[in-house]
XYZ file of C-alpha atoms in Angstrom:
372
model
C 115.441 130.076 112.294
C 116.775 126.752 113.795
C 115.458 123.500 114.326
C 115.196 122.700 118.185
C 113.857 119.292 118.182
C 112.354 116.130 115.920
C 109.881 114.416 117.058
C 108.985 110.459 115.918
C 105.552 109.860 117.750
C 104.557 105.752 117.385
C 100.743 106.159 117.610
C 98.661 102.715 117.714
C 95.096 101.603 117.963
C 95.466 98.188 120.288
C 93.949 94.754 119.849
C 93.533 95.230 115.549
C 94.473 92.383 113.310
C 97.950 93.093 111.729
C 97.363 91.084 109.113
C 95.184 92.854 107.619
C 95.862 95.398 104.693
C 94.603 98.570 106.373
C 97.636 101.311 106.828
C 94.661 103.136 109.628
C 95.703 100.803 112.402
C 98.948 102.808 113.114
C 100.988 105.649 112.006
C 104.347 107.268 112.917
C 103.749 111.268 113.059
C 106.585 113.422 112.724
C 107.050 116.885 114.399
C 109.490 119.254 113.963
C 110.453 122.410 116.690
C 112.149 125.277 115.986
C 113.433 128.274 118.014
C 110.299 130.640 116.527
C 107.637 128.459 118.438
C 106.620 127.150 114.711
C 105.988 123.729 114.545
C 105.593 121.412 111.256
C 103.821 118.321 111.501
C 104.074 115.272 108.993
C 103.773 111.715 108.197
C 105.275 108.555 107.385
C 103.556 105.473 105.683
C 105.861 102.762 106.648
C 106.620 99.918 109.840
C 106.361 103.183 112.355
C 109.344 101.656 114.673
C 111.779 100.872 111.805
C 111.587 104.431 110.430
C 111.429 105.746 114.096
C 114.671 104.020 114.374
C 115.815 105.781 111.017
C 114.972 108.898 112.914
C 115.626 108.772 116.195
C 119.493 106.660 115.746
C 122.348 108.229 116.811
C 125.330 109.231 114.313
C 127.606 106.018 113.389
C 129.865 107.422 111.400
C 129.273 110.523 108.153
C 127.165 108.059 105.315
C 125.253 105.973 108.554
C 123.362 108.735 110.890
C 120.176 109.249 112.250
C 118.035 111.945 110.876
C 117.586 113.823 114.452
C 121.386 114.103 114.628
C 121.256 115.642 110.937
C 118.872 118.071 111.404
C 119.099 119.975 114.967
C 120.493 123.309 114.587
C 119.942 123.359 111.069
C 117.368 126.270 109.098
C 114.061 124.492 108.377
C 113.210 126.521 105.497
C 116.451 125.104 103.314
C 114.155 122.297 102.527
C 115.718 120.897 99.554
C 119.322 121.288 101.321
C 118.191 119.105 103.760
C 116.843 116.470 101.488
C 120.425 115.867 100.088
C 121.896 116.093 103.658
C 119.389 113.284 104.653
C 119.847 111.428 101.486
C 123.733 111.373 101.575
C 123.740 111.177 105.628
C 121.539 107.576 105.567
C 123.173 106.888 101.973
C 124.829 103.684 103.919
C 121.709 102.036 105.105
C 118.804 103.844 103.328
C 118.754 105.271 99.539
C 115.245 103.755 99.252
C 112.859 101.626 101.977
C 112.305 102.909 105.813
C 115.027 105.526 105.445
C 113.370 107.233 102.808
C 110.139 106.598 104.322
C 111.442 108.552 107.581
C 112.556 111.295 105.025
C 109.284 111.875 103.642
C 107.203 112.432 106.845
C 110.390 115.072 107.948
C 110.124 116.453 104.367
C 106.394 117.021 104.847
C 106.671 118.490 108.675
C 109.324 121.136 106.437
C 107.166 122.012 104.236
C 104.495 122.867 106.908
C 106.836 125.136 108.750
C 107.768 127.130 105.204
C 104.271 127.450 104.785
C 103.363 128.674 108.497
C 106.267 130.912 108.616
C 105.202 132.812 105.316
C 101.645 132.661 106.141
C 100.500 130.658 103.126
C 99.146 127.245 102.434
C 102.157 124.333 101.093
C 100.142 124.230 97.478
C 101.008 128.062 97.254
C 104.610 127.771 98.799
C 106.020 125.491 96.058
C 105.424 127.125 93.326
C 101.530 127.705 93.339
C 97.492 126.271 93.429
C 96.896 125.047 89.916
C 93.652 123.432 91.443
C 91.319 124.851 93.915
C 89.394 121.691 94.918
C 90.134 118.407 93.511
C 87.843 115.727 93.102
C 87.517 112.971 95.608
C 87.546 109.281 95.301
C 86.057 106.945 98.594
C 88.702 104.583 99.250
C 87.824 101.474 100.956
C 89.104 97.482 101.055
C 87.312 95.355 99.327
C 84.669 92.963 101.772
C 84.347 89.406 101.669
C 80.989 89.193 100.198
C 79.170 90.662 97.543
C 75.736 92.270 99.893
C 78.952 94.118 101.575
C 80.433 95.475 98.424
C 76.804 96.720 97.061
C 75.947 98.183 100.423
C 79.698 100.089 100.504
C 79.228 101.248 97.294
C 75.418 102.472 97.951
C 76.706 104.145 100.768
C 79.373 105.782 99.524
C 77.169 107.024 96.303
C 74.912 108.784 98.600
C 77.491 110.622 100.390
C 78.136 112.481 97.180
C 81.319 110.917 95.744
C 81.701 110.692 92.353
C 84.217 108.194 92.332
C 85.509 104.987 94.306
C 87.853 102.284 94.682
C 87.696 98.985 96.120
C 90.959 96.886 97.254
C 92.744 94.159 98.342
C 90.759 91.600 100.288
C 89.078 88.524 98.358
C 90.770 90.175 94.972
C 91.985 87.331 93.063
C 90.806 84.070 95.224
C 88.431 83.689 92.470
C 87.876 84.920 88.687
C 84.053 84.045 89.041
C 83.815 86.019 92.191
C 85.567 89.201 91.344
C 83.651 89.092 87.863
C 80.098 89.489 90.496
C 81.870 91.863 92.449
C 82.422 94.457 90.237
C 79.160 93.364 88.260
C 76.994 94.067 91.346
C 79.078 97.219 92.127
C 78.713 98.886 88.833
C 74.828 98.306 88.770
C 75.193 99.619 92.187
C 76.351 103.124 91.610
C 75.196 103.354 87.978
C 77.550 104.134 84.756
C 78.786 108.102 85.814
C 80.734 107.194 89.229
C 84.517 105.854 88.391
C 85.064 102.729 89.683
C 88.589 101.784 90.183
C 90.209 98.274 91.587
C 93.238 97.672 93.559
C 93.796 94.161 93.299
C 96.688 93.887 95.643
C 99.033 92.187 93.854
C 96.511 89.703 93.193
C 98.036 88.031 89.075
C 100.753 87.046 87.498
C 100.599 88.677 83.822
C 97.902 86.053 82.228
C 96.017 86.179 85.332
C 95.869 90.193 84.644
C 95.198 90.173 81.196
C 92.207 88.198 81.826
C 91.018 90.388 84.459
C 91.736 93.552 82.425
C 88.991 91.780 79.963
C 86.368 91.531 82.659
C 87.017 94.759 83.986
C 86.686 96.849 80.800
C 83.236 95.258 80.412
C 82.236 97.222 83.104
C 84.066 100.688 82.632
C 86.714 100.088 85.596
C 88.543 103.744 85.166
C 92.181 102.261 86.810
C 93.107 98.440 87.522
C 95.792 99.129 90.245
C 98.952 97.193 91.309
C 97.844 93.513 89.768
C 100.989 92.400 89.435
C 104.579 92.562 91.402
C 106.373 95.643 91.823
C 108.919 94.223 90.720
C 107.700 92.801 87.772
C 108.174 95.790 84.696
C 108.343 93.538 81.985
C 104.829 91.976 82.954
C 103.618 95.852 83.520
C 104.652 96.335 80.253
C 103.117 94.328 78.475
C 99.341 93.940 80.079
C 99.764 97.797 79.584
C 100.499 97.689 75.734
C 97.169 95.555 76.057
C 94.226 96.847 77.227
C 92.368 99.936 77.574
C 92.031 99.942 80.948
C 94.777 102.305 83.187
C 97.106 101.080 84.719
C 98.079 102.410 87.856
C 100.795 101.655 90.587
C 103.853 103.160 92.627
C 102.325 103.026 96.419
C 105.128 100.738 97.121
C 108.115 102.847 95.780
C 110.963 105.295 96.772
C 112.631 108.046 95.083
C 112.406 109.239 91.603
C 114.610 106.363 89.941
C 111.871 103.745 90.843
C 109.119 105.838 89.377
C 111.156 106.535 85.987
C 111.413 102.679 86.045
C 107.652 102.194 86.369
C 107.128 104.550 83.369
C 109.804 103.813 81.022
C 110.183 100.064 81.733
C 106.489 99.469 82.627
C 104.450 101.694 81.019
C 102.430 103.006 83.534
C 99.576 105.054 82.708
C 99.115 106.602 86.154
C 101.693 106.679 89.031
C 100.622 106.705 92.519
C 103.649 108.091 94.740
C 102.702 107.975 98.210
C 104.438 111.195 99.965
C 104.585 109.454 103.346
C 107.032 107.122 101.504
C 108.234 108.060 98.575
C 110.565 111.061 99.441
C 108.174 113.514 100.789
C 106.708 116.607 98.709
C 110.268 117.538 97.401
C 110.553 114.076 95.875
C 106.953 114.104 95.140
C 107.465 116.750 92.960
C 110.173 115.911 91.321
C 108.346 112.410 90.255
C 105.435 114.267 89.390
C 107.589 116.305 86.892
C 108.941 112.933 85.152
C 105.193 112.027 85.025
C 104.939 115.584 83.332
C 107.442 115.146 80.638
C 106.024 112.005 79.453
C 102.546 113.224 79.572
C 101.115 110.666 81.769
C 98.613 110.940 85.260
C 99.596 111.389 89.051
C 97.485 110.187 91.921
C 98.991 110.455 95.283
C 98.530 107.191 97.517
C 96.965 108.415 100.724
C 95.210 105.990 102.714
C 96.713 107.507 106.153
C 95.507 110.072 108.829
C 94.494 113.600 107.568
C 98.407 114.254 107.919
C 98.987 112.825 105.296
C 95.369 113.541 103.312
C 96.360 117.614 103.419
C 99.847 116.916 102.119
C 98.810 115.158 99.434
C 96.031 117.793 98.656
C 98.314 120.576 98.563
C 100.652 118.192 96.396
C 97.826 117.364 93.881
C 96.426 121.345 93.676
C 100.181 122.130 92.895
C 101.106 119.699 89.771
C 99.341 120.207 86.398
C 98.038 116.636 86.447
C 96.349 116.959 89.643
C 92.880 115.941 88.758
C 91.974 113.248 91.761
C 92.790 112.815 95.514
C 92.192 109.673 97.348
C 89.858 110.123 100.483
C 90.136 106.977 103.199
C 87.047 106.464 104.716
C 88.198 104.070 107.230
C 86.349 104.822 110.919
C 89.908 104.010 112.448
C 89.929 106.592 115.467
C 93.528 107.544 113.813
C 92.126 108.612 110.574
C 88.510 110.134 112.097
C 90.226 111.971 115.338
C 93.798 112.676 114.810
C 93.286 115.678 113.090
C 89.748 117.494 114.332
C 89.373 119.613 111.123
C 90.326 117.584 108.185
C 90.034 118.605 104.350
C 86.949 120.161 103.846
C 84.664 117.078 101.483
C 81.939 118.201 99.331
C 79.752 117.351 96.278
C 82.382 114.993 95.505
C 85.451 117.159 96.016
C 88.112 118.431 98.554
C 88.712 121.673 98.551
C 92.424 123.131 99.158
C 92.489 124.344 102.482
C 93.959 128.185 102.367
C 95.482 128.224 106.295
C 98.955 128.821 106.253
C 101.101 125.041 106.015
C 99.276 122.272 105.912
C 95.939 123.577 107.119
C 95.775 121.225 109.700
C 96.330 120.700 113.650
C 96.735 117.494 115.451
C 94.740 116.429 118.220
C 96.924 116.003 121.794
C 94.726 114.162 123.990
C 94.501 111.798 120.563
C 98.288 111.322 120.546
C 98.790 110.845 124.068
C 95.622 108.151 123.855
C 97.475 106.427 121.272
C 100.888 107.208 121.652
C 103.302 103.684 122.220
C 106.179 104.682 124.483
């Protein structure tokens, strides 16, 4: 089996406000040929043209090529052969950021033609289904007022999730306002839905720690990214101190930067994102450090159903699987790209059991989208 052709498809919704925190607005889908007719489809979470650039570049010399040029010809079912080979072929310019972005979505697209081509779903393929549904959490940004925040999390009560998370947004303008946010919230959906925050980035460590206080009056499950990425010794510390989780790793590549987040800054949960962090071969791999120290995984996924049945079958297939994020942005990329997404229900996904990902992708929604 050889691959034929790879595929970096720049799909954007026009006229929507950049500026805004909301990964929905555009994507960069990755699809992979071979000589079989089988064809893998993934996702990266990242600037679409820089990692399209990753992708599509020509060869400049053996440390500095473009993943195309790496792959074509090669067996799509070596997988983890042809992680290294991208690794060490974009060592010069990548070894983290777009490069490994572009990795990821390729990894994923692999992983959907190993699947395909033995006739079972990804979560079986690496190594087996621990979980057969997973529960589901309603992932929205947070809105500028506080009607809007009761009336999201009303809404997404009665559609049967059990949990939900609110980020971003007016997080951290003001301690009085966040404090009636999640006050109005959590009478809202009652005391046996998880509420989780993602303040963005919001605090610097004293500005955390005084959050963490308001938010364990009202039973927050995860606070999530408060503070820097870069900061680990602030992590550190405003973990050591409260009882809330804390959760992070959306912004990260590659298994060293997730051993940092757990041994430097004592993460509680880790949130790789396998549109960005290395794919599911890297995503594994972090979720076995995650493993060994006995802490939580929760794959970022706030994406197109690409990248929601990747990180399903990722989540059924670790131990720690216990909770999926579920975007329910209307973007037309994340309601129409794929036409049968992840089956929702009672407050769970289930995993689907269609050879690969379990998904197709909608042509006349690429070509309505697509940015040539």
């Amino acid at each position: 089996m050889k691959i034929t052709e790879v595929e970096a498809i720049y799909l954007k919704i026009p006229d929507l406000d950049a500026t805004k925190c909301d990964g929905t607005q555009d994507t960069l889908l990755i699809r992979i040929h071979t000589d079989e007719g089988i064809t893998g489809v993934g996702e990266v979470d990242s600037v679409p043209l820089v990692a399209k650039a990753a992708i599509d570049a020509p060869p400049s010399h053996s440390i500095a090529t473009g993943l195309r040029s790496l792959l074509i010809g090669e067996n799509p079912l070596e997988v983890e052969r042809l992680w290294e080979k991208m690794y060490k072929g974009t060592i010069y310019f990548g070894r983290t950021g777009p490069a490994v972005h572009a990795i990821s979505g390729i990894d994923m697209a692999l992983w959907d033609i190993i699947g395909k081509r033995a006739g079972v779903p990804v979560s079986e393929a690496v190594g087996g289904t621990y979980h057969k549904k997973l529960k589901a959490y309603a992932s929205s940004l947070m809105p500028d007022t506080i009607e809007e925040a009761a009336a999201l999390a009303e809404r997404y009560a009665g559609q049967g999730y059990k949990a939900m998370k609110f980020g971003w947004g007016p997080i951290g303008r003001s301690a009085r306002f966040d404090e009636e946010q999640i006050r109005v919230i959590r009478e809202t959906v009652g005391p046996d839905i998880d509420v989780m925050i993602d303040a963005g980035l919001a605090w610097d460590l004293k500005g955390a720690l005084r959050m963490a206080e308001v938010y364990e009056k009202y039973g927050v499950f995860w606070l999530e990214e408060p503070l820097h990425p870069d900061n680990l010794a602030g992590y550190r510390e405003l973990a050591d101190r409260t009882s809330l989780y804390i959760a992070g790793g959306e912004q990260e590549s590659g298994c060293l930067a997730f051993r940092r987040l757990l041994d430097e800054g004592h993460l509680d949960i880790i949130q790789p994102d396998l549109g960005r962090c290395g794919g599911i071969t890297e995503g594994r791999r972090i979720a076995h450090l995650a493993h060994e120290r006995h802490k939580k995984v929760v794959p970022h996924a706030f994406k197109t159903g690409v990248l929601v049945a990747a990180s399903t079958h990722f989540a059924a297939s670790i131990p720690e699987g216990f909770l999926i994020e579920h975007t329910v942005s209307v973007s037309p990329l994340t309601r129409d790209l794929v036409p049968e997404p992840i089956v929702f229900k009672d407050g769970y996904v289930h995993v689907p059991d269609r050879p690969g990902l379990g998904v197709t992708v909608d042509e006349e929604v690429i070509e309505k989208y697509r940015v040539k």
